Amino acid sequence: VRHCRTKHICFGGLAEAGRAFARLYHALRGVAPAASRDVPETEYDRRFTELMNDDFNCAGAISVLHALANDINQHRREGRDDEAKEAAAVTIRLGAILGLLQQDPDAFFQADAGGELSAEDIEAKIQARADARKAKDFAGGDRIRAELAEQGIILDDSREGTSWRRS
């Protein structure tokens, strides 16, 4: 008879797991995944299945998701958007097996964690920051960013605009 070992959980480990999970969503953010049915089985699918069939090796299976996230980021850096979309589809497909990654990435990052600011309040502050920057009031824009950061809101600026997430 095989027995499972007791798992010891610490808050530091939980926090790191949360950050690792957020990295998966960060890779998916801004990528419109290809339709899963249009993406054939990959080596990642085979490796994931092999690990899950090995005594339900979730840690190994999740490492496959992180390898896919690395691929998504690499494809995006190299301008290979179609490959990034396919890798995103595989990531979501495999994550679904574990009940993970089924939420829109923006919704994940903007989920209310009991903070005082609503999404509408944050969007209004982002618009005020954009207006300040457009008027070349960079100090005002920086002040708004700092105010949001103090309230646990991180702004991510890109060519497509400013997105936000709760820290």
mmCIF file of C-alpha atoms in Angstrom:
data_model
loop_
_atom_site.group_PDB
_atom_site.id
_atom_site.type_symbol
_atom_site.label_atom_id
_atom_site.label_comp_id
_atom_site.label_asym_id
_atom_site.label_seq_id
_atom_site.Cartn_x
_atom_site.Cartn_y
_atom_site.Cartn_z
ATOM 1 C CA VAL A 1 0.000 0.000 0.000
ATOM 2 C CA ARG A 2 1.391 3.353 -1.007
ATOM 3 C CA HIS A 3 0.901 6.295 1.329
ATOM 4 C CA CYS A 4 1.134 9.964 0.518
ATOM 5 C CA ARG A 5 3.416 12.193 2.533
ATOM 6 C CA THR A 6 2.009 15.009 4.597
ATOM 7 C CA LYS A 7 2.283 18.333 2.827
ATOM 8 C CA HIS A 8 3.489 21.256 4.892
ATOM 9 C CA ILE A 9 2.131 24.580 3.755
ATOM 10 C CA CYS A 10 3.641 27.918 4.662
ATOM 11 C CA PHE A 11 2.437 31.406 3.831
ATOM 12 C CA GLY A 12 5.628 32.201 1.919
ATOM 13 C CA GLY A 13 5.025 29.205 -0.318
ATOM 14 C CA LEU A 14 1.437 30.247 -0.908
ATOM 15 C CA ALA A 15 2.519 33.758 -1.832
ATOM 16 C CA GLU A 16 5.097 32.394 -4.290
ATOM 17 C CA ALA A 17 2.480 30.077 -5.796
ATOM 18 C CA GLY A 18 0.218 33.087 -6.280
ATOM 19 C CA ARG A 19 2.992 34.998 -8.038
ATOM 20 C CA ALA A 20 3.761 31.993 -10.254
ATOM 21 C CA PHE A 21 0.075 31.695 -11.142
ATOM 22 C CA ALA A 22 -0.034 35.404 -11.988
ATOM 23 C CA ARG A 23 2.961 34.898 -14.328
ATOM 24 C CA LEU A 24 0.874 32.427 -16.335
ATOM 25 C CA TYR A 25 -1.916 34.971 -16.693
ATOM 26 C CA HIS A 26 0.615 37.694 -17.497
ATOM 27 C CA ALA A 27 1.882 35.643 -20.459
ATOM 28 C CA LEU A 28 -1.697 35.214 -21.698
ATOM 29 C CA ARG A 29 -2.569 38.886 -21.300
ATOM 30 C CA GLY A 30 -2.926 40.644 -24.630
ATOM 31 C CA VAL A 31 -2.810 37.436 -26.683
ATOM 32 C CA ALA A 32 -5.972 36.337 -28.459
ATOM 33 C CA PRO A 33 -5.560 32.549 -28.326
ATOM 34 C CA ALA A 34 -6.150 30.525 -31.462
ATOM 35 C CA ALA A 35 -9.193 28.251 -31.368
ATOM 36 C CA SER A 36 -8.066 25.177 -29.447
ATOM 37 C CA ARG A 37 -9.669 22.840 -31.985
ATOM 38 C CA ASP A 38 -7.457 24.404 -34.682
ATOM 39 C CA VAL A 39 -4.239 23.678 -32.779
ATOM 40 C CA PRO A 40 -3.073 20.072 -33.129
ATOM 41 C CA GLU A 41 -1.687 18.107 -30.221
ATOM 42 C CA THR A 42 1.802 19.263 -29.355
ATOM 43 C CA GLU A 43 4.766 17.879 -27.487
ATOM 44 C CA TYR A 44 3.523 19.945 -24.549
ATOM 45 C CA ASP A 45 0.206 18.055 -24.622
ATOM 46 C CA ARG A 46 2.041 14.742 -24.643
ATOM 47 C CA ARG A 47 4.380 15.752 -21.803
ATOM 48 C CA PHE A 48 1.485 17.122 -19.717
ATOM 49 C CA THR A 49 -0.495 13.889 -20.153
ATOM 50 C CA GLU A 50 2.546 11.791 -19.307
ATOM 51 C CA LEU A 51 3.080 13.745 -16.087
ATOM 52 C CA MET A 52 -0.578 13.582 -15.075
ATOM 53 C CA ASN A 53 -0.559 9.825 -15.699
ATOM 54 C CA ASP A 54 2.477 9.569 -13.404
ATOM 55 C CA ASP A 55 0.560 9.506 -10.115
ATOM 56 C CA PHE A 56 -1.199 12.796 -10.906
ATOM 57 C CA ASN A 57 2.052 14.800 -10.969
ATOM 58 C CA CYS A 58 0.468 18.258 -10.810
ATOM 59 C CA ALA A 59 3.746 20.030 -10.059
ATOM 60 C CA GLY A 60 5.253 18.600 -13.226
ATOM 61 C CA ALA A 61 2.126 19.412 -15.228
ATOM 62 C CA ILE A 62 2.202 23.006 -14.005
ATOM 63 C CA SER A 63 5.850 23.227 -15.060
ATOM 64 C CA VAL A 64 4.631 22.458 -18.596
ATOM 65 C CA LEU A 65 2.274 25.450 -18.341
ATOM 66 C CA HIS A 66 5.221 27.637 -17.321
ATOM 67 C CA ALA A 67 7.288 26.359 -20.256
ATOM 68 C CA LEU A 68 4.400 27.317 -22.538
ATOM 69 C CA ALA A 69 4.211 30.765 -20.914
ATOM 70 C CA ASN A 70 7.922 31.207 -21.647
ATOM 71 C CA ASP A 71 7.244 30.259 -25.274
ATOM 72 C CA ILE A 72 4.380 32.760 -25.513
ATOM 73 C CA ASN A 73 6.636 35.539 -24.237
ATOM 74 C CA GLN A 74 9.466 34.521 -26.583
ATOM 75 C CA HIS A 75 7.156 34.388 -29.612
ATOM 76 C CA ARG A 76 5.776 37.833 -28.752
ATOM 77 C CA ARG A 77 9.268 39.319 -28.382
ATOM 78 C CA GLU A 78 10.183 37.913 -31.793
ATOM 79 C CA GLY A 79 6.963 39.162 -33.421
ATOM 80 C CA ARG A 80 5.677 35.635 -34.102
ATOM 81 C CA ASP A 81 2.081 36.387 -33.132
ATOM 82 C CA ASP A 82 0.497 33.297 -34.707
ATOM 83 C CA GLU A 83 2.827 31.028 -32.748
ATOM 84 C CA ALA A 84 2.085 33.001 -29.564
ATOM 85 C CA LYS A 85 -1.653 32.516 -30.189
ATOM 86 C CA GLU A 86 -1.200 28.772 -30.688
ATOM 87 C CA ALA A 87 0.907 28.456 -27.531
ATOM 88 C CA ALA A 88 -1.753 30.432 -25.634
ATOM 89 C CA ALA A 89 -4.449 28.036 -26.869
ATOM 90 C CA VAL A 90 -2.431 25.028 -25.697
ATOM 91 C CA THR A 91 -1.774 26.711 -22.337
ATOM 92 C CA ILE A 92 -5.481 27.343 -21.788
ATOM 93 C CA ARG A 93 -6.407 23.857 -23.013
ATOM 94 C CA LEU A 94 -3.994 22.174 -20.600
ATOM 95 C CA GLY A 95 -4.793 24.566 -17.769
ATOM 96 C CA ALA A 96 -8.475 23.638 -18.107
ATOM 97 C CA ILE A 97 -7.643 20.051 -17.200
ATOM 98 C CA LEU A 98 -6.529 21.348 -13.805
ATOM 99 C CA GLY A 99 -9.347 23.890 -13.608
ATOM 100 C CA LEU A 100 -6.880 26.744 -14.184
ATOM 101 C CA LEU A 101 -6.617 29.707 -16.547
ATOM 102 C CA GLN A 102 -10.308 29.824 -17.416
ATOM 103 C CA GLN A 103 -10.717 33.512 -16.576
ATOM 104 C CA ASP A 104 -9.951 36.404 -18.903
ATOM 105 C CA PRO A 105 -6.454 37.659 -17.975
ATOM 106 C CA ASP A 106 -7.605 41.264 -17.567
ATOM 107 C CA ALA A 107 -10.452 40.154 -15.301
ATOM 108 C CA PHE A 108 -7.968 38.092 -13.271
ATOM 109 C CA PHE A 109 -5.656 41.045 -12.715
ATOM 110 C CA GLN A 110 -8.459 43.490 -12.054
ATOM 111 C CA ALA A 111 -10.421 41.304 -9.644
ATOM 112 C CA ASP A 112 -11.350 43.179 -6.511
ATOM 113 C CA ALA A 113 -9.207 41.936 -3.675
ATOM 114 C CA GLY A 114 -11.117 43.980 -1.128
ATOM 115 C CA GLY A 115 -9.458 47.205 -2.223
ATOM 116 C CA GLU A 116 -11.162 50.542 -1.862
ATOM 117 C CA LEU A 117 -10.953 51.586 -5.508
ATOM 118 C CA SER A 118 -13.475 50.255 -7.993
ATOM 119 C CA ALA A 119 -12.493 49.456 -11.569
ATOM 120 C CA GLU A 120 -14.311 52.629 -12.656
ATOM 121 C CA ASP A 121 -12.319 54.737 -10.160
ATOM 122 C CA ILE A 122 -9.067 53.248 -11.401
ATOM 123 C CA GLU A 123 -9.984 53.828 -15.053
ATOM 124 C CA ALA A 124 -10.837 57.461 -14.226
ATOM 125 C CA LYS A 125 -7.436 57.934 -12.581
ATOM 126 C CA ILE A 126 -5.713 56.340 -15.583
ATOM 127 C CA GLN A 127 -7.556 58.768 -17.876
ATOM 128 C CA ALA A 128 -6.556 61.701 -15.644
ATOM 129 C CA ARG A 129 -2.954 60.482 -15.827
ATOM 130 C CA ALA A 130 -3.143 60.241 -19.628
ATOM 131 C CA ASP A 131 -4.594 63.766 -19.785
ATOM 132 C CA ALA A 132 -1.795 65.079 -17.554
ATOM 133 C CA ARG A 133 0.864 63.426 -19.682
ATOM 134 C CA LYS A 134 -0.733 64.749 -22.881
ATOM 135 C CA ALA A 135 -0.544 68.249 -21.357
ATOM 136 C CA LYS A 136 3.150 67.540 -20.588
ATOM 137 C CA ASP A 137 2.404 67.556 -16.845
ATOM 138 C CA PHE A 138 4.662 64.587 -16.225
ATOM 139 C CA ALA A 139 4.924 65.299 -12.498
ATOM 140 C CA GLY A 140 1.121 65.119 -12.262
ATOM 141 C CA GLY A 141 1.096 61.852 -14.191
ATOM 142 C CA ASP A 142 3.787 60.423 -11.926
ATOM 143 C CA ARG A 143 1.827 61.540 -8.852
ATOM 144 C CA ILE A 144 -1.277 59.670 -10.060
ATOM 145 C CA ARG A 145 0.800 56.552 -10.746
ATOM 146 C CA ALA A 146 2.301 56.780 -7.241
ATOM 147 C CA GLU A 147 -1.162 57.241 -5.666
ATOM 148 C CA LEU A 148 -2.411 54.135 -7.438
ATOM 149 C CA ALA A 149 0.707 52.187 -6.434
ATOM 150 C CA GLU A 150 0.111 53.125 -2.788
ATOM 151 C CA GLN A 151 -3.341 51.560 -3.114
ATOM 152 C CA GLY A 152 -1.948 48.368 -4.626
ATOM 153 C CA ILE A 153 -2.637 49.179 -8.274
ATOM 154 C CA ILE A 154 0.163 48.532 -10.768
ATOM 155 C CA LEU A 155 0.053 50.272 -14.137
ATOM 156 C CA ASP A 156 1.519 48.575 -17.199
ATOM 157 C CA ASP A 157 2.191 50.958 -20.099
ATOM 158 C CA SER A 158 2.534 49.549 -23.606
ATOM 159 C CA ARG A 159 2.094 50.671 -27.197
ATOM 160 C CA GLU A 160 -1.545 49.592 -26.961
ATOM 161 C CA GLY A 161 -2.160 51.825 -23.940
ATOM 162 C CA THR A 162 -2.200 51.471 -20.178
ATOM 163 C CA SER A 163 -3.554 48.389 -18.439
ATOM 164 C CA TRP A 164 -3.706 47.807 -14.719
ATOM 165 C CA ARG A 165 -3.683 45.033 -12.168
ATOM 166 C CA ARG A 166 -3.894 44.688 -8.439
ATOM 167 C CA SER A 167 -0.630 43.758 -6.747
#
